[in-house]
CSV table of C-alpha atoms in Angstrom, one decimal:
chain,number,residue,atom,x,y,z
A,1,UNK,CA,16.7,-110.6,31.0
A,2,UNK,CA,19.2,-107.8,31.5
A,3,UNK,CA,17.9,-104.7,33.3
A,4,UNK,CA,19.0,-102.6,30.3
A,5,UNK,CA,16.6,-104.6,28.0
A,6,UNK,CA,13.0,-103.5,27.6
A,7,UNK,CA,10.2,-105.8,26.4
A,8,UNK,CA,10.9,-107.1,22.9
A,9,UNK,CA,14.3,-105.4,22.5
A,10,UNK,CA,17.2,-107.3,21.0
A,11,UNK,CA,20.8,-106.5,21.8
A,12,UNK,CA,21.1,-104.2,18.8
A,13,UNK,CA,18.1,-102.1,20.0
A,14,UNK,CA,19.5,-101.9,23.5
A,15,UNK,CA,22.9,-100.8,22.3
A,16,UNK,CA,21.3,-98.2,20.0
A,17,UNK,CA,19.0,-96.9,22.8
A,18,UNK,CA,21.9,-96.5,25.2
A,19,UNK,CA,24.2,-94.9,22.6
A,20,UNK,CA,21.5,-92.4,21.7
A,21,UNK,CA,20.9,-91.5,25.3
A,22,UNK,CA,24.6,-91.1,25.9
A,23,UNK,CA,25.0,-88.9,22.8
A,24,UNK,CA,22.1,-86.5,23.3
A,25,UNK,CA,21.7,-85.3,26.8
A,26,UNK,CA,22.1,-82.1,28.8
A,27,UNK,CA,25.0,-83.3,30.9
A,28,UNK,CA,27.1,-83.9,27.9
A,29,UNK,CA,26.0,-80.7,26.1
A,30,UNK,CA,26.9,-78.7,29.2
A,31,UNK,CA,30.3,-80.3,29.7
A,32,UNK,CA,31.2,-79.8,26.1
A,33,UNK,CA,30.1,-76.2,26.0
A,34,UNK,CA,32.1,-75.5,29.2
A,35,UNK,CA,35.3,-77.0,28.0
A,36,UNK,CA,35.1,-75.5,24.5
A,37,UNK,CA,34.5,-72.1,26.2
A,38,UNK,CA,37.5,-72.5,28.4
A,39,UNK,CA,39.8,-73.8,25.6
A,40,UNK,CA,41.2,-70.3,24.5
A,41,UNK,CA,42.3,-69.5,28.1
A,42,UNK,CA,43.8,-73.0,28.5
A,43,UNK,CA,45.6,-72.9,25.2
A,44,UNK,CA,47.1,-69.5,26.0
A,45,UNK,CA,48.1,-70.5,29.5
A,46,UNK,CA,49.8,-73.7,28.3
A,47,UNK,CA,51.8,-72.4,25.4
A,48,UNK,CA,49.3,-71.7,22.5
A,49,UNK,CA,49.5,-73.4,19.1
A,50,UNK,CA,47.2,-76.3,20.0
A,51,UNK,CA,46.1,-77.5,16.6
A,52,UNK,CA,44.3,-80.8,17.3
A,53,UNK,CA,46.9,-82.8,15.4
A,54,UNK,CA,48.1,-86.3,16.3
A,55,UNK,CA,51.5,-84.8,17.0
A,56,UNK,CA,50.0,-82.4,19.5
A,57,UNK,CA,49.2,-85.4,21.7
A,58,UNK,CA,52.9,-85.8,22.5
A,59,UNK,CA,52.9,-82.2,23.7
A,60,UNK,CA,49.7,-82.9,25.7
A,61,UNK,CA,51.3,-85.9,27.3
A,62,UNK,CA,54.3,-83.8,28.3
A,63,UNK,CA,52.1,-81.1,29.7
A,64,UNK,CA,50.2,-83.7,31.9
A,65,UNK,CA,53.4,-85.2,33.1
A,66,UNK,CA,54.8,-81.8,34.0
A,67,UNK,CA,51.8,-80.7,36.0
A,68,UNK,CA,50.6,-83.8,37.7
A,69,UNK,CA,52.8,-85.9,40.0
A,70,UNK,CA,50.8,-89.1,39.4
A,71,UNK,CA,47.4,-90.6,39.2
A,72,UNK,CA,46.3,-89.5,42.7
A,73,UNK,CA,47.3,-86.0,42.0
A,74,UNK,CA,45.4,-86.0,38.7
A,75,UNK,CA,42.3,-87.3,40.4
A,76,UNK,CA,42.6,-84.8,43.2
A,77,UNK,CA,42.7,-82.0,40.5
A,78,UNK,CA,40.3,-83.7,38.1
A,79,UNK,CA,37.8,-80.7,38.1
A,80,UNK,CA,40.5,-78.0,37.4
A,81,UNK,CA,40.8,-76.1,34.1
A,82,UNK,CA,44.0,-78.0,33.3
A,83,UNK,CA,42.6,-81.5,33.7
A,84,UNK,CA,39.1,-80.9,32.2
A,85,UNK,CA,40.2,-79.1,29.1
A,86,UNK,CA,43.1,-81.6,28.6
A,87,UNK,CA,40.5,-84.3,28.6
A,88,UNK,CA,38.3,-82.4,26.2
A,89,UNK,CA,41.3,-81.6,23.9
A,90,UNK,CA,42.3,-85.3,23.9
A,91,UNK,CA,38.8,-86.4,23.0
A,92,UNK,CA,38.6,-83.7,20.3
A,93,UNK,CA,41.8,-85.1,18.6
A,94,UNK,CA,40.2,-88.5,18.6
A,95,UNK,CA,37.0,-87.0,17.1
A,96,UNK,CA,38.7,-84.9,14.4
A,97,UNK,CA,41.4,-87.5,13.5
A,98,UNK,CA,39.5,-90.8,13.8
A,99,UNK,CA,35.8,-89.8,13.5
A,100,UNK,CA,34.8,-90.7,17.1
A,101,UNK,CA,32.0,-88.9,18.9
A,102,UNK,CA,31.5,-87.7,22.5
A,103,UNK,CA,29.3,-89.6,24.9
A,104,UNK,CA,28.3,-89.3,28.6
A,105,UNK,CA,25.9,-91.2,30.7
A,106,UNK,CA,22.8,-88.9,31.2
A,107,UNK,CA,22.0,-90.5,34.6
A,108,UNK,CA,25.3,-91.6,36.2
A,109,UNK,CA,25.4,-94.2,39.0
A,110,UNK,CA,27.0,-93.0,42.2
A,111,UNK,CA,28.6,-96.3,42.8
A,112,UNK,CA,30.3,-96.3,39.4
A,113,UNK,CA,32.5,-93.2,39.1
A,114,UNK,CA,33.3,-93.7,35.4
A,115,UNK,CA,29.6,-93.3,34.5
A,116,UNK,CA,29.9,-89.6,35.3
A,117,UNK,CA,32.8,-89.0,33.0
A,118,UNK,CA,32.7,-88.3,29.2
A,119,UNK,CA,34.2,-90.7,26.7
A,120,UNK,CA,34.6,-90.9,22.9
A,121,UNK,CA,33.5,-93.8,20.8
A,122,UNK,CA,33.1,-94.9,17.2
A,123,UNK,CA,29.7,-93.8,15.8
A,124,UNK,CA,26.9,-96.4,16.3
A,125,UNK,CA,26.5,-96.7,12.5
A,126,UNK,CA,29.8,-98.6,12.5
A,127,UNK,CA,28.9,-101.1,15.3
A,128,UNK,CA,29.2,-103.9,12.8
A,129,UNK,CA,32.8,-103.0,12.0
A,130,UNK,CA,33.9,-104.2,15.4
A,131,UNK,CA,33.3,-107.7,16.9
A,132,UNK,CA,34.2,-109.0,20.3
A,133,UNK,CA,36.4,-112.1,19.5
A,134,UNK,CA,35.2,-113.8,22.7
A,135,UNK,CA,31.5,-113.1,21.9
A,136,UNK,CA,30.8,-111.5,25.3
A,137,UNK,CA,30.1,-107.9,24.3
A,138,UNK,CA,27.6,-107.1,21.6
A,139,UNK,CA,28.9,-103.6,21.3
A,140,UNK,CA,32.7,-104.0,20.8
A,141,UNK,CA,33.4,-100.5,19.3
A,142,UNK,CA,36.6,-99.1,20.8
A,143,UNK,CA,36.0,-96.2,23.2
A,144,UNK,CA,38.3,-94.1,25.3
A,145,UNK,CA,37.7,-92.1,28.4
A,146,UNK,CA,40.2,-89.2,28.2
A,147,UNK,CA,40.8,-89.1,32.0
A,148,UNK,CA,41.7,-92.8,31.9
A,149,UNK,CA,44.1,-92.2,29.1
A,150,UNK,CA,45.8,-89.4,31.1
A,151,UNK,CA,46.0,-91.8,34.0
A,152,UNK,CA,47.7,-94.4,31.9
A,153,UNK,CA,50.5,-92.1,30.7
A,154,UNK,CA,51.1,-91.0,34.3
A,155,UNK,CA,51.7,-94.6,35.3
A,156,UNK,CA,54.1,-95.2,32.4
A,157,UNK,CA,57.8,-94.3,32.5
A,158,UNK,CA,58.6,-90.8,31.3
A,159,UNK,CA,61.9,-91.6,29.6
A,160,UNK,CA,60.7,-93.1,26.4
A,161,UNK,CA,60.1,-92.2,22.7
A,162,UNK,CA,56.7,-93.2,21.5
A,163,UNK,CA,55.1,-96.6,22.0
A,164,UNK,CA,57.9,-98.8,20.7
A,165,UNK,CA,58.3,-100.7,24.0
A,166,UNK,CA,54.5,-101.2,24.5
A,167,UNK,CA,54.3,-98.3,26.9
A,168,UNK,CA,51.0,-96.5,26.7
A,169,UNK,CA,51.0,-93.1,24.9
A,170,UNK,CA,48.2,-90.8,23.9
A,171,UNK,CA,49.0,-91.0,20.2
A,172,UNK,CA,49.2,-94.8,20.2
A,173,UNK,CA,45.5,-94.9,21.3
A,174,UNK,CA,44.5,-93.6,17.9
A,175,UNK,CA,45.5,-97.0,16.4
A,176,UNK,CA,42.6,-98.6,18.3
A,177,UNK,CA,40.1,-97.4,15.7
A,178,UNK,CA,41.6,-99.3,12.8
A,179,UNK,CA,39.6,-101.8,10.8
A,180,UNK,CA,41.3,-104.8,12.5
A,181,UNK,CA,41.9,-103.2,15.9
């Protein structure tokens, strides 16, 4: 039996319990409040006019490329105003444009660095809309960790237009939430 399962729980109950814990916890609430509180300063510092539109993700991508030399530089500056609010902004675009919701592990594991970072995911009520074709994962809802998304674009070539060549872009990630994603 999985260590996540409690007596008598099926996979659905486990997935729902974990989702609820990740949705409603002081760590997430504090992080969200901090980033929202810093957004006005961030927006002013980085040009203003940030409107949470899909198109603004192209601008966010350019901002990240302009200020970080690569993945190592981003990770070294992960806790700065620029990086944290950029992550929050990216997640907010997903939430506002695709109906995702914020989550964060309430009790992160020190040996798993991603467990301490926030992510966005499709609401639990839509779990049945997504199936793992291989039948491995019960919960196959698409999710994105904004920091990981920023890392992907820093690894990709900068001289491109959109995702036409299969190169990751922040805006292209929004397609992951479609009914047949």
